Tab-separated table of C-alpha atoms in Angstrom:
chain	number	residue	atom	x	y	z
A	99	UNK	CA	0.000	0.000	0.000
A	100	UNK	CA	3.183	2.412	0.541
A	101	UNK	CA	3.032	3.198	-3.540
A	102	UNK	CA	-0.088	4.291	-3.211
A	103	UNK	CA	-0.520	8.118	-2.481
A	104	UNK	CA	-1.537	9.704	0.863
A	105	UNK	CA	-4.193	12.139	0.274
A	106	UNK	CA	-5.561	14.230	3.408
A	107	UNK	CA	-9.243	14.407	3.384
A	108	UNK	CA	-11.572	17.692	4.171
A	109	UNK	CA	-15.277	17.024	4.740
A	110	UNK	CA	-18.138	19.988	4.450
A	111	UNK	CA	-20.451	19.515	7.112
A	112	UNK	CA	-23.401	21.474	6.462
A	113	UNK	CA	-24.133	24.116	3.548
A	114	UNK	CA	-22.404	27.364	4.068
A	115	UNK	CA	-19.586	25.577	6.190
A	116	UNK	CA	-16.224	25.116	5.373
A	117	UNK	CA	-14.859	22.150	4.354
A	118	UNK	CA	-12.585	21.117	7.633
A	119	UNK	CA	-9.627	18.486	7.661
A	120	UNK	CA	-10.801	14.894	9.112
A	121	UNK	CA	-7.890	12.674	8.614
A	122	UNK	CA	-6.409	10.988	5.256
A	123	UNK	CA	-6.499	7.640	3.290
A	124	UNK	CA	-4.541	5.699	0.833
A	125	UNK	CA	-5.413	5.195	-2.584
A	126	UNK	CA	-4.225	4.500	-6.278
A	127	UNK	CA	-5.731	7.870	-7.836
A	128	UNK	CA	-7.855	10.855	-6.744
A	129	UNK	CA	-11.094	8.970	-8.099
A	130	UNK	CA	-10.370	6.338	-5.569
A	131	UNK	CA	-9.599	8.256	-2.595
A	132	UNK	CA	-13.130	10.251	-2.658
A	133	UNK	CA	-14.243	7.028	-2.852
A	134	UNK	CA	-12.393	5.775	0.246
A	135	UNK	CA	-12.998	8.683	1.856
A	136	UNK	CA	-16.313	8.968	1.622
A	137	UNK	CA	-16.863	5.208	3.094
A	138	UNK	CA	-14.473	6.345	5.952
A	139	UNK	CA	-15.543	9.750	6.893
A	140	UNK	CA	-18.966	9.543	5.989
A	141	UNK	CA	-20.835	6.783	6.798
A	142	UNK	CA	-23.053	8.507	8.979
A	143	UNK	CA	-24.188	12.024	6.683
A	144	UNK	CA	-21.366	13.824	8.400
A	145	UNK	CA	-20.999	15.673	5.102
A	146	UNK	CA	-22.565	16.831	1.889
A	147	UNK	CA	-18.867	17.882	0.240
A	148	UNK	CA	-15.786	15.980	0.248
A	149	UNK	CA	-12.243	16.843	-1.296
A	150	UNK	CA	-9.045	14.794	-1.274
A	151	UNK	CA	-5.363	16.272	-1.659
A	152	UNK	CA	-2.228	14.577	-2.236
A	153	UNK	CA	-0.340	14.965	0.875
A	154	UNK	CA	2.861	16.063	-0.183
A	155	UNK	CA	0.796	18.470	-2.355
A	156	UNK	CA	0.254	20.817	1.035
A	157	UNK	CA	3.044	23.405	2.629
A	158	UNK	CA	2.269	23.675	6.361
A	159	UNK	CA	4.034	25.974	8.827
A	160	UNK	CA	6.739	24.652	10.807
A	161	UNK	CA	6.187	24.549	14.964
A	162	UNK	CA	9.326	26.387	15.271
A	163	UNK	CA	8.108	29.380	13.272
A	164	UNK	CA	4.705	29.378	15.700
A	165	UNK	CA	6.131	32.393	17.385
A	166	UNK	CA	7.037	34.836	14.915
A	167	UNK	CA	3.899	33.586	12.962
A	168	UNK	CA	1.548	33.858	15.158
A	169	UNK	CA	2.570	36.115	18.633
A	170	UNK	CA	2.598	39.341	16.566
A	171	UNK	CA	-1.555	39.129	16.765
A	172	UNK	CA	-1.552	38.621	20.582
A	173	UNK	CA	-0.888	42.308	21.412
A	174	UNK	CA	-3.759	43.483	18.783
A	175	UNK	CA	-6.729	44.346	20.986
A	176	UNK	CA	-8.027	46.770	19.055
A	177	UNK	CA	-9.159	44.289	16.266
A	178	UNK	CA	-11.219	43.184	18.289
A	179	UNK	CA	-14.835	44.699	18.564
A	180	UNK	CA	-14.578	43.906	22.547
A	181	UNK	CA	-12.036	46.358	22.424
A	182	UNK	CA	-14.432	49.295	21.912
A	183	UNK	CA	-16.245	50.584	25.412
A	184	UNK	CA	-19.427	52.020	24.118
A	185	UNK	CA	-22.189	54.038	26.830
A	186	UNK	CA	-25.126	51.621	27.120
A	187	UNK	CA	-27.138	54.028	24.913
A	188	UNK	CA	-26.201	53.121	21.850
A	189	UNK	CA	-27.533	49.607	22.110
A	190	UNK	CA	-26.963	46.160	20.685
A	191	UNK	CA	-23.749	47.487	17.931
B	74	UNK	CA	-6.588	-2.811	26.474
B	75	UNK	CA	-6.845	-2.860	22.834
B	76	UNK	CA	-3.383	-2.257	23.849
B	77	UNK	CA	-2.262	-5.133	26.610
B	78	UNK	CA	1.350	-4.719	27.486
B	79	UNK	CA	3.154	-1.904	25.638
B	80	UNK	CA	6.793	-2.078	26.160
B	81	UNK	CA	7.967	1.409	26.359
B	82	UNK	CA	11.350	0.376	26.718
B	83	UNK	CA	11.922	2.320	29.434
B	84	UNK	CA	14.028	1.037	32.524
B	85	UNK	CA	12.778	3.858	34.830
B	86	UNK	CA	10.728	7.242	34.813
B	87	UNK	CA	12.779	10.300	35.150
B	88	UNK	CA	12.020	13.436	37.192
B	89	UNK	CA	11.678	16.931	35.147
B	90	UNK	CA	15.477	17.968	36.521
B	91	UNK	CA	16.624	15.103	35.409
B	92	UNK	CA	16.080	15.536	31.505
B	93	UNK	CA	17.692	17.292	28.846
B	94	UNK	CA	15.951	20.897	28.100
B	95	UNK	CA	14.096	19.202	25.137
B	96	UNK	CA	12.716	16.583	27.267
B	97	UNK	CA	11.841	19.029	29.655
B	98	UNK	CA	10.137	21.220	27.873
B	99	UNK	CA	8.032	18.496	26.059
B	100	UNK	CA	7.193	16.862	29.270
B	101	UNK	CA	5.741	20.564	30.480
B	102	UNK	CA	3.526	20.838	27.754
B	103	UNK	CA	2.194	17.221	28.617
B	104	UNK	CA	1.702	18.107	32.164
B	105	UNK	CA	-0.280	20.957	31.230
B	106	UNK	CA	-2.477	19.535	28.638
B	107	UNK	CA	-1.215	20.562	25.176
B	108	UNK	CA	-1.310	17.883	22.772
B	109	UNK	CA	1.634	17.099	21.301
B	110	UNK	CA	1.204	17.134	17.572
B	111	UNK	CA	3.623	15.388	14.770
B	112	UNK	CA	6.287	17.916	13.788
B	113	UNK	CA	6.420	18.749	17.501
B	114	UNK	CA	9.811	17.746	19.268
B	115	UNK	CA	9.328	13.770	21.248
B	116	UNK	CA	11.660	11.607	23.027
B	117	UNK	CA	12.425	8.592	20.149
B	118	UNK	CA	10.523	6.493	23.153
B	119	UNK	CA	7.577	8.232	23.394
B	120	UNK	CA	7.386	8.180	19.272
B	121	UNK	CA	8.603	4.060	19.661
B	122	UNK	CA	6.246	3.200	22.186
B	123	UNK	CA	3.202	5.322	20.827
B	124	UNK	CA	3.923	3.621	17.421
B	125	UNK	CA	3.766	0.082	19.171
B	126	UNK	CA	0.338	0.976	21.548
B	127	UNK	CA	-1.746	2.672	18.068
B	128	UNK	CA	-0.367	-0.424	15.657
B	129	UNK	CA	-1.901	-2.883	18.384
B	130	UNK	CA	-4.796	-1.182	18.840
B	131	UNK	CA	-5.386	-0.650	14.879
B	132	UNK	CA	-4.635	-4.270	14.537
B	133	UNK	CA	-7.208	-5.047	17.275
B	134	UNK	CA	-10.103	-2.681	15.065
B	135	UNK	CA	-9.030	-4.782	12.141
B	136	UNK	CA	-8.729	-8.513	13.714
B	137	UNK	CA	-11.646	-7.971	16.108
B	138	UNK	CA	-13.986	-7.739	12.251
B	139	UNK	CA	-13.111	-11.687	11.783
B	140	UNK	CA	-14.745	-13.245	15.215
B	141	UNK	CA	-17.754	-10.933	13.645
B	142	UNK	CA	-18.021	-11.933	10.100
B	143	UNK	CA	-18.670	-15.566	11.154
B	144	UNK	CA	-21.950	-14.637	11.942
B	145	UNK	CA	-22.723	-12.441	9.147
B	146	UNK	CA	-24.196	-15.300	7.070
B	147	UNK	CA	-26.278	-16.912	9.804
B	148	UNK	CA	-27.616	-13.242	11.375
B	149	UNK	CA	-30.917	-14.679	11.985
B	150	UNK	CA	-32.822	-11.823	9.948
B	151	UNK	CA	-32.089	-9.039	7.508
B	152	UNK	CA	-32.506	-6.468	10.034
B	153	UNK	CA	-29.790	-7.946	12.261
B	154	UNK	CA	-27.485	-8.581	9.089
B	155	UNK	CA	-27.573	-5.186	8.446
B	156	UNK	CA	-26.726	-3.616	11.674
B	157	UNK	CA	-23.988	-6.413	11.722
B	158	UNK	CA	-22.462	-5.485	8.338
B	159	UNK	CA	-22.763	-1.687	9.691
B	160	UNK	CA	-21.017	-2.406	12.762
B	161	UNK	CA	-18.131	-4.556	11.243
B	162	UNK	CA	-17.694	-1.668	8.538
B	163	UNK	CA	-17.173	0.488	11.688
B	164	UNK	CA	-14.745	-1.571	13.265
B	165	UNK	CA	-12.496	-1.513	9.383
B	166	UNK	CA	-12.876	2.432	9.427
B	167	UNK	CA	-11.609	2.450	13.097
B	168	UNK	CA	-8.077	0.752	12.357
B	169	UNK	CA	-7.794	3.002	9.602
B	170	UNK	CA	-8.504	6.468	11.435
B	171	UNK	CA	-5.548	4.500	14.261
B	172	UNK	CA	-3.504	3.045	11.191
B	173	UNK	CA	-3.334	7.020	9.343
B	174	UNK	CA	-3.147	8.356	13.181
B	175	UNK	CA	0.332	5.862	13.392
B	176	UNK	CA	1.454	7.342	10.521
B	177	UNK	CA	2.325	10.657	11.269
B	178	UNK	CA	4.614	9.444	13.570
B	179	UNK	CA	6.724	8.205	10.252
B	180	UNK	CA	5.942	4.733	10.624
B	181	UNK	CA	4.977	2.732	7.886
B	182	UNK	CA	1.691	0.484	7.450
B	183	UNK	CA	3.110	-2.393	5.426
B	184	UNK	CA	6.097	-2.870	7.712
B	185	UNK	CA	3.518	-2.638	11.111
B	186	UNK	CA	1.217	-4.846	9.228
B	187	UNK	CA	4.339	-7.283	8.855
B	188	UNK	CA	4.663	-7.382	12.165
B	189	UNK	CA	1.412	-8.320	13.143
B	190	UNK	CA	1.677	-10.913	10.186
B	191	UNK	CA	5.072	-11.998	12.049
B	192	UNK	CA	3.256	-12.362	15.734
B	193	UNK	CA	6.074	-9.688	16.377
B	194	UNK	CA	3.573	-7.555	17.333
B	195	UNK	CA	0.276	-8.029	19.246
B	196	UNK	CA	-3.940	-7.452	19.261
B	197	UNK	CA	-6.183	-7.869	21.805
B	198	UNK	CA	-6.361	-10.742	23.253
B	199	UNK	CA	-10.131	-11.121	22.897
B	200	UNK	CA	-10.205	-12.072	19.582
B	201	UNK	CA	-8.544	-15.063	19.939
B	202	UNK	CA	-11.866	-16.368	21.325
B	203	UNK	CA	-14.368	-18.435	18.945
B	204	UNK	CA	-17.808	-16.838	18.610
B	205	UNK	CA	-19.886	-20.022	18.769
B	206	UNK	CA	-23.539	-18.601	18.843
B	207	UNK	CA	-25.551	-15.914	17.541
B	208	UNK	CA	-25.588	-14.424	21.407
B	209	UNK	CA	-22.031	-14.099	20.794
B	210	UNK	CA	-22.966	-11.007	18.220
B	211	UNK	CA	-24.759	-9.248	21.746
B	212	UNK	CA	-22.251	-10.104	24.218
B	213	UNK	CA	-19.585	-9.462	22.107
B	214	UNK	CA	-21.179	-5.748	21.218
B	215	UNK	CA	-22.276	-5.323	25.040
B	216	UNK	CA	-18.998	-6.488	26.732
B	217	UNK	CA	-16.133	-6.335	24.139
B	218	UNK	CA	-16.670	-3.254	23.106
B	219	UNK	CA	-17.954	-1.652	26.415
B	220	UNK	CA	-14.682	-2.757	27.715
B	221	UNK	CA	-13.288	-1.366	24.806
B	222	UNK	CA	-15.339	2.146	24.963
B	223	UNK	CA	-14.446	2.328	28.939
B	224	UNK	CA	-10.406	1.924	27.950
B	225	UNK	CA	-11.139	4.338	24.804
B	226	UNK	CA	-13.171	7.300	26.473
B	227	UNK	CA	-10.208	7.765	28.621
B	228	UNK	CA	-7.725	8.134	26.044
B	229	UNK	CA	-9.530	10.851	24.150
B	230	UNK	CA	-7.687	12.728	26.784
B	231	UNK	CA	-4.174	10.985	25.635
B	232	UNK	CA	-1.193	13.461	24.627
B	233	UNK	CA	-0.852	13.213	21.180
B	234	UNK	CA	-2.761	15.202	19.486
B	235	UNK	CA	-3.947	12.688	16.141
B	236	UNK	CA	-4.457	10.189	18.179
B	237	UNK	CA	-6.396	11.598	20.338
B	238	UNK	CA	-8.825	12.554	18.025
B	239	UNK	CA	-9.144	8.947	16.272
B	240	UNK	CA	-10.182	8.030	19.551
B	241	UNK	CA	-12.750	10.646	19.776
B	242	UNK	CA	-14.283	9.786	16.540
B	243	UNK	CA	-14.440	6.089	17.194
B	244	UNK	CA	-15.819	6.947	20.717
B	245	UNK	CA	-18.579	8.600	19.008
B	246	UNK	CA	-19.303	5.456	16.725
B	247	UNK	CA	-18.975	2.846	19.582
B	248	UNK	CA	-21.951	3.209	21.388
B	249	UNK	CA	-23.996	2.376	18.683
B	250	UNK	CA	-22.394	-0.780	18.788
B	251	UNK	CA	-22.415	-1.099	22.386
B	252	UNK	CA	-26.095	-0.664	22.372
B	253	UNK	CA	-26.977	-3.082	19.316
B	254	UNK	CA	-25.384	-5.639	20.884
B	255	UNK	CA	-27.082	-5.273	24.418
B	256	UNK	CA	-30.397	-5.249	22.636
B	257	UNK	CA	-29.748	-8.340	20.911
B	258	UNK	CA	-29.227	-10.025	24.145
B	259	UNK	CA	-32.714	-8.096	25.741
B	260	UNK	CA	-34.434	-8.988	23.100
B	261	UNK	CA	-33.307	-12.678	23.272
B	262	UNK	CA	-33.764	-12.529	27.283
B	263	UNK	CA	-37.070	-11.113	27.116
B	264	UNK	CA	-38.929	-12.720	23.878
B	265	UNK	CA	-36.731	-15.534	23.119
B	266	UNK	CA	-37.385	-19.222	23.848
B	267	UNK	CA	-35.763	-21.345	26.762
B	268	UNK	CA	-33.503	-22.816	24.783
B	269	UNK	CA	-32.447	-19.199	23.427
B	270	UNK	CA	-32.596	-18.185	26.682
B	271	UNK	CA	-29.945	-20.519	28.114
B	272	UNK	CA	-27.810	-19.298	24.861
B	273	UNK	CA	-27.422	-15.692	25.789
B	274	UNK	CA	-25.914	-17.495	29.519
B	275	UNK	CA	-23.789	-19.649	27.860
B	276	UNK	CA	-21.958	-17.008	25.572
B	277	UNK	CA	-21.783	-14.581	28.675
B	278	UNK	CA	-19.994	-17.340	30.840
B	279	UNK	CA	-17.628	-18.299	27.966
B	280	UNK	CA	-16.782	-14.418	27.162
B	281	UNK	CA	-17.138	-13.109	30.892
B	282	UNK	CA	-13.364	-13.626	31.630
B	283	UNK	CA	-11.903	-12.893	28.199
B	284	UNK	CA	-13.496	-9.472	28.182
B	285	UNK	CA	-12.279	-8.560	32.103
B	286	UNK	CA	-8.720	-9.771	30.784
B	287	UNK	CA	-8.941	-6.820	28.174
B	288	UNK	CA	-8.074	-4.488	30.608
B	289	UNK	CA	-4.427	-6.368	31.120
B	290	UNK	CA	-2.264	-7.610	33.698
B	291	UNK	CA	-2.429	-5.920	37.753
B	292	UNK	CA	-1.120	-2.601	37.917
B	293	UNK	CA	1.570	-4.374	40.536
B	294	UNK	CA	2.702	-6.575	36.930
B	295	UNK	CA	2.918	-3.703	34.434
B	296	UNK	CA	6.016	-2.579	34.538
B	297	UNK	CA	5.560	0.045	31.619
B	298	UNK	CA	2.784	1.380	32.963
B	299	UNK	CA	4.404	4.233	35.310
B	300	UNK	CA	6.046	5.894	32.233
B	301	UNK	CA	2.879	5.614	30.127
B	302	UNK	CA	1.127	7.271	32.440
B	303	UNK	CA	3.544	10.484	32.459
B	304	UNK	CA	3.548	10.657	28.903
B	305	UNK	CA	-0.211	10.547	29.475
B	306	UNK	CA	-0.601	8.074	26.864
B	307	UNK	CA	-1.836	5.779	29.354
B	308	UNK	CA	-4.415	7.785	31.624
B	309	UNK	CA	-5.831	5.144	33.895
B	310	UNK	CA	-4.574	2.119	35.623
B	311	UNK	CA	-5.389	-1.419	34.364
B	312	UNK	CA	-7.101	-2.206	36.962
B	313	UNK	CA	-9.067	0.929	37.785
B	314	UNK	CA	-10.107	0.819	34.353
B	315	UNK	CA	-11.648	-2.582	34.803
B	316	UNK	CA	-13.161	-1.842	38.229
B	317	UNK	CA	-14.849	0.918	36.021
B	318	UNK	CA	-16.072	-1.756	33.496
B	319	UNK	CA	-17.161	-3.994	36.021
B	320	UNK	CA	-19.115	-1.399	38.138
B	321	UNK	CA	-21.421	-0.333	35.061
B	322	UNK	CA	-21.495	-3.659	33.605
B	323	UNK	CA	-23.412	-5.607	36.724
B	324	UNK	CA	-26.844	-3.592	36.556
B	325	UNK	CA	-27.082	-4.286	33.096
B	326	UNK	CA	-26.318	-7.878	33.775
B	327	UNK	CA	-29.117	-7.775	36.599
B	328	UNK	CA	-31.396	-6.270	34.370
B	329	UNK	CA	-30.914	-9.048	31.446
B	330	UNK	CA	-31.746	-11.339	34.228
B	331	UNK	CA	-28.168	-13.376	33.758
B	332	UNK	CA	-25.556	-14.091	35.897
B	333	UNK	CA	-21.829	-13.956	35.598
B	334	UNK	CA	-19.345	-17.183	36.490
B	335	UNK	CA	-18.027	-15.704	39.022
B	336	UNK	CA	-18.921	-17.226	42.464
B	337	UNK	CA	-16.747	-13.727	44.442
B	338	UNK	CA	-18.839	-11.404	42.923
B	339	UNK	CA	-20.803	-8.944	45.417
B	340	UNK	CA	-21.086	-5.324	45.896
B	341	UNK	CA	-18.933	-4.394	48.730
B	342	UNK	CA	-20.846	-1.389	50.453
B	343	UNK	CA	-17.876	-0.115	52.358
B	344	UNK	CA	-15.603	0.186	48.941
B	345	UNK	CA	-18.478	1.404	47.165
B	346	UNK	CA	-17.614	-1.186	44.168
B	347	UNK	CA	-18.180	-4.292	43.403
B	348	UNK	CA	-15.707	-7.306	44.219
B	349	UNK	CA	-14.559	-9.839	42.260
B	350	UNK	CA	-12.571	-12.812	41.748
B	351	UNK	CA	-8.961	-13.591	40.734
B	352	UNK	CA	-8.432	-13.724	36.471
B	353	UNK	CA	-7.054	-16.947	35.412
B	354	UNK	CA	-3.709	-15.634	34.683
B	355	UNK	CA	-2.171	-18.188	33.025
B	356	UNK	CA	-4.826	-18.039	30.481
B	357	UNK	CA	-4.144	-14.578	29.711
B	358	UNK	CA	-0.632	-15.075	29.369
B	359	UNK	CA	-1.286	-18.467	27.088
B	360	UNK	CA	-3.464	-16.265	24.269
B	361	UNK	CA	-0.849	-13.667	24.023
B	362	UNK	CA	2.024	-16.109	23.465
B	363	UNK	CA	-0.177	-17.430	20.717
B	364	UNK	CA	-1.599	-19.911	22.282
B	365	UNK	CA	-5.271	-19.223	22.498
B	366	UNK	CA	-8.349	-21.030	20.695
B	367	UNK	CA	-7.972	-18.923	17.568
B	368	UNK	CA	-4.894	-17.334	17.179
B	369	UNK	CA	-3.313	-19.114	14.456
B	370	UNK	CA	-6.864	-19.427	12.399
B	371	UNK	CA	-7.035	-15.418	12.782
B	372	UNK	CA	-3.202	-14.839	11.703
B	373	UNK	CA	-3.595	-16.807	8.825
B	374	UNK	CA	-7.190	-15.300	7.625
B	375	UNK	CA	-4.890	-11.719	8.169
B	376	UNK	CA	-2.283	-12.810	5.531
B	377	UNK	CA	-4.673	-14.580	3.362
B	378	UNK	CA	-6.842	-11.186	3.214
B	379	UNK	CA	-2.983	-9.094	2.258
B	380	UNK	CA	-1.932	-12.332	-0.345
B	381	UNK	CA	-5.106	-12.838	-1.885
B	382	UNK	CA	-5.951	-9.582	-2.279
B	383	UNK	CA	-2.453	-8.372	-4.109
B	384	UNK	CA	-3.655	-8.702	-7.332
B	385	UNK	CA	-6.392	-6.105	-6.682
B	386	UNK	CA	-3.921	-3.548	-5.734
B	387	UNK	CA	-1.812	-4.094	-8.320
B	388	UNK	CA	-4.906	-3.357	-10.610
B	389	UNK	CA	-5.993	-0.089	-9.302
B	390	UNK	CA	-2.701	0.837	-9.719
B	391	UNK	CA	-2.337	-0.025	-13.359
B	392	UNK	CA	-5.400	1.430	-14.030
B	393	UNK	CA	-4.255	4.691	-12.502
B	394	UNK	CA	-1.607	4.390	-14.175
B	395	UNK	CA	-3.414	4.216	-17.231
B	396	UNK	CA	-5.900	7.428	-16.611
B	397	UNK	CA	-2.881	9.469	-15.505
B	398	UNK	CA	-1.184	8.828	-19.100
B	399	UNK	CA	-4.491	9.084	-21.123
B	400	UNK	CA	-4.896	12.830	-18.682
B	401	UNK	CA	-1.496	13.734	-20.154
B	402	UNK	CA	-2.329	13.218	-23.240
């Protein structure tokens, strides 16, 4: 089974979701990893949209580069609409 | 439990001051909570031993189908073949999610496969038992996996992080299981004939043991268990787990109206669990040498299923093959 590809799986839940990451399965072409996915993610209407994507296919960030990725955002308050103090007048913004 | 005996390799569990800054720093996060996920820093033990614990218990998913399938011919209506065929299909999906889980820890299928082919590596020992009746298909659903969803709903809470969500997603699946096979047993218990009747007792005292033995050896014999449980990939102790098991188990036992063969059984008011007797140890021991009623039968349907089935592999592949070139084209 090794020289088949690894393809990563993403499942849609609902309508107007986005399709979200669920695991991966092995397969000879694209055709038959839908397939295999959808008999291994799906068996219970979990989704109405499926893709598959060849592993290697997919860049991810590296742990080591969590910090300067991601800290920069911690010290951003302001973007969030918390942020603003507003007098109880103006209502429900 | 679908994991008996993982040998972490480990002679003894260090303190925090005495590891190396990596190890230090990856045992904090696991004392805090945060999974630990694949490109993450781990001792080569942890990575070893968790590679060892999710091949068993994929191998377990996949092995435990075949005491199953007997019965899938002789279900004794279409109703009950179905939920049967659902639940086996269930049990195929579940060593996958643990078999793609293994994975990102760089090992590789075939060569844990191999092992299992080998006996190198183990399953449960519960599926070295013969189903002989159709009240197998209920007490194996009710107590097999029950033990198996007591062992399992702990380690949603293991450390690393793809493993810990296989187990959440078969945790989710299980109790359908768990309940279709209790129901078959009610149903027997409760509308079936005498003869019925005395089946559903017969399979219980035949898979009673078995199923406590899931949980492995005592704490005081599992020598790997200490630095399991600090790399929280063990989360509760053998036999706390199957005190667990056993506590929820006896009211549903009561309310089938069976009994279990186990003269030491009582609820001890002062412990506030129920007691029970000594496992036959040497049994236990016997089926994971190999030496248990099926073992061999179940090894040999395993490498049948890979042989037999390499020409079918080799096809999808040519035919890939094939629609790649004629999508060049």
């Amino acid at each position: 089974m090794s020289d088949w590809t690894l393809f990563e799986v993403f499942v849609r839940s609902k309508h107007g979701l986005n399709h979200k990451h669920v695991g991966s399965v092995h397969a000879a072409d694209a055709a038959m990893a839908l397939e295999n996915a959808r008999e291994l993610y799906t068996r219970r209407s979990e989704g109405v949209s499926i893709w598959v994507v060849p592993s290697k296919q997919i860049t991810a960030s590296s742990p080591d580069e969590k910090e300067p990725l991601f800290d920069p955002a911690d010290d951003k308050v302001y973007r969030h609409a918390t942020f603003y103090d507003l007098p109880k007048e103006v209502g429900h913004m | 439990m679908y994991a008996q005996l993982v040998d972490t390799g480990v002679k003894r569990v260090k303190g925090l001051d005495e590891m190396s800054p990596e190890e230090r720093n990856f045992q904090e996060k696991i004392d805090a909570e945060i999974k630990i996920e694949p490109k993450n820093w781990m001792p080569d033990a942890y990575r070893r031993t968790l590679i060892r614990q999710m091949s068993q218990h994929a191998h377990s998913e996949i092995v435990g189908m075949l005491p199953e399938k007997n019965w899938l011919t002789r279900a004794p209506n279409f109703k009950r073949k179905l939920q049967l065929l659902a639940k086996i299909q269930d049990e195929a999906g579940h060593g996958l999610y643990l078999y793609s889980a293994m994975e990102t820890l760089g090992a590789d299928r075939d060569e844990e496969v191999a092992k299992l082919h080998s006996g190198e590596v183990k399953y449960s020992s519960i599926f070295n038992y013969p189903t002989q009746n159709w009240a197998d298909m209920g007490t194996v659903g009710w107590l097999v996996d029950g033990a198996a969803i007591v062992n399992q709903v702990v380690l949603q809470r293991t450390s690393y992080g793809p493993y810990s969500r296989a187990m959440i997603r078969i945790c989710k699946e299980e109790s359908f299981h768990q309940r279709q096979g209790y129901q078959i047993l009610l149903h027997m218990m409760r509308n079936g004939t005498e003869e019925q009747k005395a089946m559903v007792q017969d399979s219980i005292n035949r898979l009673w043991w078995p199923a406590l033995m899931m949980f492995g050896p005592h704490d005081s014999d599992s020598p790997n268990s200490a630095q399991s449980m600090q790399w929280k990939i063990k989360r509760m102790s053998n036999d706390d787990l199957r005190q667990r098991f056993i506590d929820q188990t006896i009211p549903q036992l009561e309310l089938l109206g069976c009994t279990v063969p186990d003269p030491d059984l009582k609820w001890n008011e002062e412990r506030g669990h129920y007691d029970f007797g000594e496992i036959d140890w040497s049994e236990f021991y016997a089926v994971l040498k190999g030496n248990g009623p099926c073992n061999r039968d179940r090894l040999r349907t395993r490498r049948n299923a890979i042989e037999n089935g390499a020409w079918v592999r080799e096809a999808a592949r040519k035919h890939a093959e094939k629609h790649n070139k004629a999508n060049a084209a």
